Coordinates of C-alpha atoms and ligand atoms in Angstrom, one line a residue:
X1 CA 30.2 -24.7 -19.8
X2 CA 34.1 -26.1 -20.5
X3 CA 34.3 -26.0 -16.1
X4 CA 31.5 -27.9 -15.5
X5 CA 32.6 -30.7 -17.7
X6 CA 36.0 -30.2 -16.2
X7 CA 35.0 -30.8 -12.8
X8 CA 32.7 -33.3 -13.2
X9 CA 35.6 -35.1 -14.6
X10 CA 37.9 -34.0 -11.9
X11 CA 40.5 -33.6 -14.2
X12 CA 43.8 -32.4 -12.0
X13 CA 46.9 -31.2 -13.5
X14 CA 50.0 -31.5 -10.8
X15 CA 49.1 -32.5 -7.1
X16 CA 51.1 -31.0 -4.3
X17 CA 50.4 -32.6 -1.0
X18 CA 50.3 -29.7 1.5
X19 CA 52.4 -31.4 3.4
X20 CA 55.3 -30.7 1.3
X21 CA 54.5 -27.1 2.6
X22 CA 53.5 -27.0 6.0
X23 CA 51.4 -24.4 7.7
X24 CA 53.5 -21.6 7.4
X25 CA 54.7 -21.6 4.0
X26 CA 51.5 -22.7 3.0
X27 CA 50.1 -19.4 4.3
X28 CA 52.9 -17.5 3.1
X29 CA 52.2 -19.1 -0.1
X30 CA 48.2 -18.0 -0.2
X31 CA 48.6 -14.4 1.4
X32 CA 51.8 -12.8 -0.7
X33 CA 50.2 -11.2 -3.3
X34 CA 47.1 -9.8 -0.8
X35 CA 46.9 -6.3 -1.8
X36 CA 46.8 -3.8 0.5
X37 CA 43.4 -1.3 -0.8
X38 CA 42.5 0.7 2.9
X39 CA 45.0 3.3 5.0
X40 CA 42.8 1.9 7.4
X41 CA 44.5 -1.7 7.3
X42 CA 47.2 -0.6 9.6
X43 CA 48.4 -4.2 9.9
X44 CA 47.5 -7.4 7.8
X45 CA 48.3 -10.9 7.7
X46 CA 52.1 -11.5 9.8
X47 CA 51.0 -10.8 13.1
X48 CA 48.7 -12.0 16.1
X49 CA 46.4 -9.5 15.1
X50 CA 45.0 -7.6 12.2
X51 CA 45.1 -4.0 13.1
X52 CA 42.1 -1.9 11.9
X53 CA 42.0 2.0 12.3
X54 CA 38.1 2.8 11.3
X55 CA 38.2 6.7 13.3
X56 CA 35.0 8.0 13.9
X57 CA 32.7 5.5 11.8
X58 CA 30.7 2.5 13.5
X59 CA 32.3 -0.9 12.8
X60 CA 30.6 -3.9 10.9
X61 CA 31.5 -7.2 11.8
X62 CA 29.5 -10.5 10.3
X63 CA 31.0 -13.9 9.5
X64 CA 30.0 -17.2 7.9
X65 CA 30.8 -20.8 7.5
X66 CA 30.9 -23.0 4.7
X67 CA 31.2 -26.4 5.3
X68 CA 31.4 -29.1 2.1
X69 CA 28.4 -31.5 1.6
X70 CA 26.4 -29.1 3.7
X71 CA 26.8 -25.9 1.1
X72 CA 28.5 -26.4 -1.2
X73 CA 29.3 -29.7 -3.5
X74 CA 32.9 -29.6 -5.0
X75 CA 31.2 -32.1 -8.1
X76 CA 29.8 -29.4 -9.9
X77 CA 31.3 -26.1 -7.6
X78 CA 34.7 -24.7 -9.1
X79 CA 37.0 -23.5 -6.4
X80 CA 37.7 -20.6 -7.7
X81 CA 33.9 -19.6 -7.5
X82 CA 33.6 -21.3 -4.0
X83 CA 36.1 -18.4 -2.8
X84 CA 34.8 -16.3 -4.4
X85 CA 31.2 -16.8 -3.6
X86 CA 32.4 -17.3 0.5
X87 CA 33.7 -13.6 -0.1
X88 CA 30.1 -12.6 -1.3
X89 CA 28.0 -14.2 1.4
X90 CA 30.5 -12.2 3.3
X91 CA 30.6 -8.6 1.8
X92 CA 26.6 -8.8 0.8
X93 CA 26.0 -8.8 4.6
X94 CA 27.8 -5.5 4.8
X95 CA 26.3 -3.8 2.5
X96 CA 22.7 -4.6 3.9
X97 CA 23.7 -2.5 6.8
X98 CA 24.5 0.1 4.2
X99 CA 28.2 -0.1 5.2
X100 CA 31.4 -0.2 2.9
X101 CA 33.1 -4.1 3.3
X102 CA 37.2 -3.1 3.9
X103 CA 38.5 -6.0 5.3
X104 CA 38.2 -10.1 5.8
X105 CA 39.5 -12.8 7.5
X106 CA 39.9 -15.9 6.2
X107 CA 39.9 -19.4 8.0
X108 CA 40.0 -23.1 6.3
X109 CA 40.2 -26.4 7.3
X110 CA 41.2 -28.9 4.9
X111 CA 41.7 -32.5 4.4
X112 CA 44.8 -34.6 2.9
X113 CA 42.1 -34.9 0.1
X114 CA 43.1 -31.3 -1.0
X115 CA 47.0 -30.7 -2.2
X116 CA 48.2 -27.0 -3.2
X117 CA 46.5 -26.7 -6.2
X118 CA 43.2 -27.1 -4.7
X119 CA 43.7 -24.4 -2.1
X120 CA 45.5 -22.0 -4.9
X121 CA 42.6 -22.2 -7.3
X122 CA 39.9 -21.4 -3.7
X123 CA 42.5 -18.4 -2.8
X124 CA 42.5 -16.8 -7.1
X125 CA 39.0 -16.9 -6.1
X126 CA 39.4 -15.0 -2.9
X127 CA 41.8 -12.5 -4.3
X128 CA 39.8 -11.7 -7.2
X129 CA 36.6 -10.9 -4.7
X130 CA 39.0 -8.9 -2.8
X131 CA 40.3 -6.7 -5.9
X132 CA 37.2 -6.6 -7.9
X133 CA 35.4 -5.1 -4.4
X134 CA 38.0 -3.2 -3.0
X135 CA 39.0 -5.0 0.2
X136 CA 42.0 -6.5 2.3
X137 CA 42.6 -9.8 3.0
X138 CA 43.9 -9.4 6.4
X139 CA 43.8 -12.4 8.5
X140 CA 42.4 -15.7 9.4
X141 CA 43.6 -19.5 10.4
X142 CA 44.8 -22.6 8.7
X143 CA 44.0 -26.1 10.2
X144 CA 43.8 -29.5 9.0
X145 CA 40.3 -31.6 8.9
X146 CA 39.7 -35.1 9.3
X147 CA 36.9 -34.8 6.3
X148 CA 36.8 -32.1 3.4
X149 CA 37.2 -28.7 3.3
X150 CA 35.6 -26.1 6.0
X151 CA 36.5 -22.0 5.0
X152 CA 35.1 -19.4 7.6
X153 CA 35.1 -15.7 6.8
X154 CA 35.0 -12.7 8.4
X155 CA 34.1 -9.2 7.0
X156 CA 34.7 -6.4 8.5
X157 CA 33.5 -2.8 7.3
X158 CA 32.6 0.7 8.5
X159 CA 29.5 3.0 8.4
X160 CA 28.5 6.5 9.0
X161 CA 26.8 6.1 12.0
X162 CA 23.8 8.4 10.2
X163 CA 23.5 5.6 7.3
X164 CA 23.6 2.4 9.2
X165 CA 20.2 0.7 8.6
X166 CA 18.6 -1.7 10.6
X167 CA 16.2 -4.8 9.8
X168 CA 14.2 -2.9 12.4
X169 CA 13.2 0.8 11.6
X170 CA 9.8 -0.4 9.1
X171 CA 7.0 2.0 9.8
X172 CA 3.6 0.9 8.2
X173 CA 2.8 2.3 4.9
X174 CA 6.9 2.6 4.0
X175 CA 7.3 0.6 0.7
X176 CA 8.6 -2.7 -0.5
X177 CA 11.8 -2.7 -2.7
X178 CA 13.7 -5.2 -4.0
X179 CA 17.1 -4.9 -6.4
X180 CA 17.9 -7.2 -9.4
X181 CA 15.3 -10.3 -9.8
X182 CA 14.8 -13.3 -7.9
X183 CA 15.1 -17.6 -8.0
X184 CA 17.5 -17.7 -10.6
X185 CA 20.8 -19.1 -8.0
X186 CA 17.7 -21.4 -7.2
X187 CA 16.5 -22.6 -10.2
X188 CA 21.2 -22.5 -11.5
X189 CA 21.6 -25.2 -8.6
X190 CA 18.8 -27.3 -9.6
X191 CA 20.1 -27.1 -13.0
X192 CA 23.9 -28.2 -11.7
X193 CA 22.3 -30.9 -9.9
X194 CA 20.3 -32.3 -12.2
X195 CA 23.5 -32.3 -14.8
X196 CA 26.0 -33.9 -12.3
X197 CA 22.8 -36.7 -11.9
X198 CA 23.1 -36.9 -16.1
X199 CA 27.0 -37.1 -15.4
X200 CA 26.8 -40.3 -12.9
X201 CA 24.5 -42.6 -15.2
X202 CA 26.8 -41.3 -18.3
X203 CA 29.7 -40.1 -18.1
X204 CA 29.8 -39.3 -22.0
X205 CA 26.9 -37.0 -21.7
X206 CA 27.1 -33.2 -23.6
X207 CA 26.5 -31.0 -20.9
X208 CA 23.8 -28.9 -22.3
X209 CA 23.8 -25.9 -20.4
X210 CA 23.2 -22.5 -23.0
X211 CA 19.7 -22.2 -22.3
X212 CA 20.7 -21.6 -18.5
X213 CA 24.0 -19.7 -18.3
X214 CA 22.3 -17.0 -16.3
X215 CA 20.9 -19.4 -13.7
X216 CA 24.6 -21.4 -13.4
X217 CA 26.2 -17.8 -13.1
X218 CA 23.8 -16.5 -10.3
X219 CA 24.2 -19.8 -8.7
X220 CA 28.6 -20.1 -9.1
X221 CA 29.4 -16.3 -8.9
X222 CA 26.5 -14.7 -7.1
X223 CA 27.4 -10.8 -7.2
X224 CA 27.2 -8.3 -3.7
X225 CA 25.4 -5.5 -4.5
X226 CA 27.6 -3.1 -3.1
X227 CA 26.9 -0.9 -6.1
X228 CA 23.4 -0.5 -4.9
X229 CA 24.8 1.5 -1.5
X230 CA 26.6 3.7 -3.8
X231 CA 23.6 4.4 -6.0
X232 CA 21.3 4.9 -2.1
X233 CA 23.6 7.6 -1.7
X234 CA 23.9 9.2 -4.9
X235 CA 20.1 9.1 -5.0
X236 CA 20.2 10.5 -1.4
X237 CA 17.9 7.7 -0.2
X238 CA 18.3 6.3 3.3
X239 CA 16.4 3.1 3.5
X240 CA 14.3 2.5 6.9
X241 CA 15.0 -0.8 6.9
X242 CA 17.1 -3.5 4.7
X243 CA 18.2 -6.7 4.8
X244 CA 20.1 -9.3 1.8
X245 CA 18.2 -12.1 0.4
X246 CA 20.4 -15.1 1.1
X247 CA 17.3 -17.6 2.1
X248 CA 14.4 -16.4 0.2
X249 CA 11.8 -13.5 -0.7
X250 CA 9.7 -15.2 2.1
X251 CA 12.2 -15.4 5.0
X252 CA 13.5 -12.2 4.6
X253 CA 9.9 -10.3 4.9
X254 CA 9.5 -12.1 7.7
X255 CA 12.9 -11.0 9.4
X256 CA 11.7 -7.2 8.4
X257 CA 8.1 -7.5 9.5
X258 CA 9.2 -9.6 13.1
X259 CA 12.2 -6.7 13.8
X260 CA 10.0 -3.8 12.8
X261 CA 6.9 -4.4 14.0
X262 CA 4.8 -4.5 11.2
X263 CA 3.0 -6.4 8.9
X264 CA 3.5 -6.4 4.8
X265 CA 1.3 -7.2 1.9
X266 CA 3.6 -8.8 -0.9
X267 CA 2.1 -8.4 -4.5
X268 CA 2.5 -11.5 -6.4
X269 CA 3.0 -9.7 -10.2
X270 CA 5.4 -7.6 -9.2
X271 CA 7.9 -9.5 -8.1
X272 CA 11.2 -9.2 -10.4
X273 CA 11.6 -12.6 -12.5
X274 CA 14.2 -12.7 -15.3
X275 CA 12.9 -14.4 -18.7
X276 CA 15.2 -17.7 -18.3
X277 CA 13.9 -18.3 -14.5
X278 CA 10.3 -17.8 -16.1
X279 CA 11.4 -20.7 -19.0
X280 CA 12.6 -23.2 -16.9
X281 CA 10.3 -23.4 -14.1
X282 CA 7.6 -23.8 -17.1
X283 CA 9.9 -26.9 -18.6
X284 CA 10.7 -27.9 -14.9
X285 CA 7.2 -27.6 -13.9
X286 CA 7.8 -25.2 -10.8
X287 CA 5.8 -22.6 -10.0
X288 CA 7.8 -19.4 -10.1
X289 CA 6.8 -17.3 -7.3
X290 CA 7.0 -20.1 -4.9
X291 CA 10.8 -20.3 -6.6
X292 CA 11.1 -16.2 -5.7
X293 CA 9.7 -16.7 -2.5
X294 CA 11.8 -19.6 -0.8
X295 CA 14.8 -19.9 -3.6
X296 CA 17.7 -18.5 -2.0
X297 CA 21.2 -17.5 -2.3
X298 CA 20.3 -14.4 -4.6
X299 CA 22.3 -12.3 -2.5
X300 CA 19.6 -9.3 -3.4
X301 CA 18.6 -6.7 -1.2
X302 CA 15.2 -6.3 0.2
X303 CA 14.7 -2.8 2.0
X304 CA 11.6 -0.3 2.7
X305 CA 11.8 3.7 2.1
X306 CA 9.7 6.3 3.2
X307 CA 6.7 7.1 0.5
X308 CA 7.9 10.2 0.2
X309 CA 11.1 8.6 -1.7
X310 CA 9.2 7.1 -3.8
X311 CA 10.1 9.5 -7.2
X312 CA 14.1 9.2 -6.3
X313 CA 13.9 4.8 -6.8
X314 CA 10.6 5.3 -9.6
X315 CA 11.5 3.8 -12.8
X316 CA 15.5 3.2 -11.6
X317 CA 16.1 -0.1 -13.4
X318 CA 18.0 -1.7 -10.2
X319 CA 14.7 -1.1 -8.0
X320 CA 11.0 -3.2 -7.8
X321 CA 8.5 -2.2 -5.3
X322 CA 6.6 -5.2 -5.0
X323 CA 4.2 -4.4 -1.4
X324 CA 4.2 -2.0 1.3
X325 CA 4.5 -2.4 5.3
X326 CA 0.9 -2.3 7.3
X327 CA 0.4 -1.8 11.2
X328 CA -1.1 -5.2 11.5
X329 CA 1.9 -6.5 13.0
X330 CA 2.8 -10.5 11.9
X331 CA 0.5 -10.0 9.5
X332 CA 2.1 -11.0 6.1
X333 CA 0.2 -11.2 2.8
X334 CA 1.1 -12.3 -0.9
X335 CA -1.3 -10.3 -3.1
X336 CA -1.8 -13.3 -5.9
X337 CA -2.2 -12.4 -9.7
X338 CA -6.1 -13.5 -9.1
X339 CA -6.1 -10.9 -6.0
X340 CA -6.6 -13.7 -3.0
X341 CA -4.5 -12.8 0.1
X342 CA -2.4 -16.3 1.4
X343 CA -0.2 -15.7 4.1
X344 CA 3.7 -15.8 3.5
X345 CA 5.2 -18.7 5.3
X346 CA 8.8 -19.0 6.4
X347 CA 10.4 -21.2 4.1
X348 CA 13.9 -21.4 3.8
X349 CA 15.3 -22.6 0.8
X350 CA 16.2 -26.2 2.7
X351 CA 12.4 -26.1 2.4
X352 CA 12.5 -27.3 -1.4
X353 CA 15.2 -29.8 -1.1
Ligands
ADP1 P1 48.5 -17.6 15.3 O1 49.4 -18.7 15.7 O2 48.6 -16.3 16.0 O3 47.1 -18.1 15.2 P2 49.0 -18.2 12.6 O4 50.3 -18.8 12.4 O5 47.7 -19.0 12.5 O6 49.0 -17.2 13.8 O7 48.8 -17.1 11.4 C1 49.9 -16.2 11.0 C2 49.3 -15.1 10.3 O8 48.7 -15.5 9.1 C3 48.2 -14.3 11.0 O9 48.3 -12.9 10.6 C4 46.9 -14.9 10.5 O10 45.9 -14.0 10.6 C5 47.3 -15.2 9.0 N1 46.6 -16.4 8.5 C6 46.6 -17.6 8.9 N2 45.9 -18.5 8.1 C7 45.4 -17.7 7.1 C8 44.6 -18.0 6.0 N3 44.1 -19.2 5.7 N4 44.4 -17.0 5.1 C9 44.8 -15.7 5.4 N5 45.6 -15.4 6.4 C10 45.9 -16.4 7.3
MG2 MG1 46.3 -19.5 13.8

């Protein structure tokens, strides 16, 4: 993990105060080589307004703040991944409506702290979300801070009105499903944490992080799972209801059960765990559901389907089913491995710090 050591040793090659700039050039500097990906981008970055043509589909709009020491540590987080991770948060909020992300915005607030290398390195991250998922960097606002660095973004997208899918339209008996596997950003920032701890009493320390590279990856460059609305409509699936995981298993049942009206019995041994999450809660002495359940920042999605779906998402490795909606409304059950019913708490990840 060459970065970690790197930015634990805040190594910096040449330092340009943005001052040297000024705002304009500075933006000039971070948007020139913005590619342009929709016809519907009639205008970009340059005017007073970013002009969107999205004819005849419903508009998506959903933004997001991330503010330094609150969440996100620049000790241990690369910029590069910080932008590209703010683009995530971003574009994983579209695709839970089921909606295709086209467009962001992007708005920063930095300190003298920061010169133009700092900024370039957050904005290769940026760009490199908005090739690798197909969308324009159209807009957003520079300002200086008194204290660190601030970075608001904005996603815009479209869906077919038919396909938009609410947290709301759960009916009881409608299964459970979750994509990928769960705790592992969790159990990554615990890791970073625990190495930057390592780092402060030696400085000298190896960094020994090959038994967790999947945690440290889930945690710095947390994936959107826009490939999962693709496969809901290759499979010809509409889910009732959805919603992304960026607080927890817990939370998010919750938000489902609340907005649909429903309650929801969770089954403990089905929820998706990859081997190295398993591992290190054993040698960290964490119980791994309770990790799955209030971890965070997987950036998953969590949706029900219609029982009658059930043999389109069967056996499709992307997919668990781990519980199924009931009519007992705010009624919501884990299922433990020993078959006792405990109620599912909201706990965010905050929760566990
Ligand atoms: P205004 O004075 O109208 O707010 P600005 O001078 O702030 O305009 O911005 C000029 C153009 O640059 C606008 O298109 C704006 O959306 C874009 N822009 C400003 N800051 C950023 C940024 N950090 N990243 C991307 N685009 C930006
Ligand atoms: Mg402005």
């Amino acid at each position: 993990m060459n970065y970690l050591c790197r930015m634990l040793e805040n190594k910096n090659q040449s330092r340009t105060p943005l001052s040297e700039l000024g705002e304009f050039k500075l933006i000039d500097h971070l948007t020139k080589n913005a590619l342009k990906h929709h016809k519907s981008t009639l205008k970009g970055v340059g005017d007073d307004c970013a002009v969107i043509d999205n004819s005849g589909l419903q508009t998506l709009v959903t933004t997001d703040f991330l503010v330094e020491g609150v969440h996100f540590d620049l000790s241990y987080v690369p910029l590069k991944h910080l932008g590209y991770k703010a683009v995530m948060v971003n574009l994983s909020d579209i695709y839970a409506m089921n909606g295709t992300a086209r467009q962001i915005t992007v708005s920063i607030a930095v300190s003298n702290r920061f010169p133009l290398e700092a900024i370039e390195e957050l904005y290769e991250g940026i760009h490199l979300a908005c090739n690798t998922y197909n969308v324009d960097l159209v807009g957003g606002d520079t300002s200086s801070s008194t204290k660190g660095l601030l970075i608001s973004i904005t996603a815009i997208g479209v869906v077919d009105p038919e396909k938009c899918v609410y947290r709301s339209g759960a009916g009881a008996n409608d299964l459970l499903v979750v994509t990928g596997d769960l705790g592992a950003a969790y159990l990554g920032l615990q890791v970073l944490e625990r190495e930057k701890q390592v780092f402060q009493v030696n400085p000298n320390a190896n960094h020994e992080l090959d038994n967790y590279t999947y945690l440290v990856e889930r945690q710095l460059k947390p994936e959107a799972r826009k490939d999962v609305v693709k496969l809901f409509d290759d499979l010809k699936v509409k889910p009732t209801s959805m919603i992304d995981i960026s607080d927890g298993l817990s939370s998010e049942v919750l938000h489902l059960c609340k907005q649909s009206k429903t309650g929801c019995q969770l089954y403990e041994d089905k929820i998706p765990l990859d081997q190295q999450v398993i591992s290190t809660c054993e040698e960290f002495n964490l119980d791994s559901t309770t990790i799955a359940l209030s971890g965070g920042e997987d950036y998953e999605l969590l949706f029900t389907v219609k029982q009658e779906d059930y043999p389109k998402i069967k056996g499709n490795p992307n997919f668990s089913v781990i519980g199924h909606m009931t009519q007992d409304e705010g009624i919501v059950e884990l299922v433990t491995r020993g078959g006792q019913k405990v109620p599912v708490t909201a706990q965010g990840w905050n929760a566990l710090n």
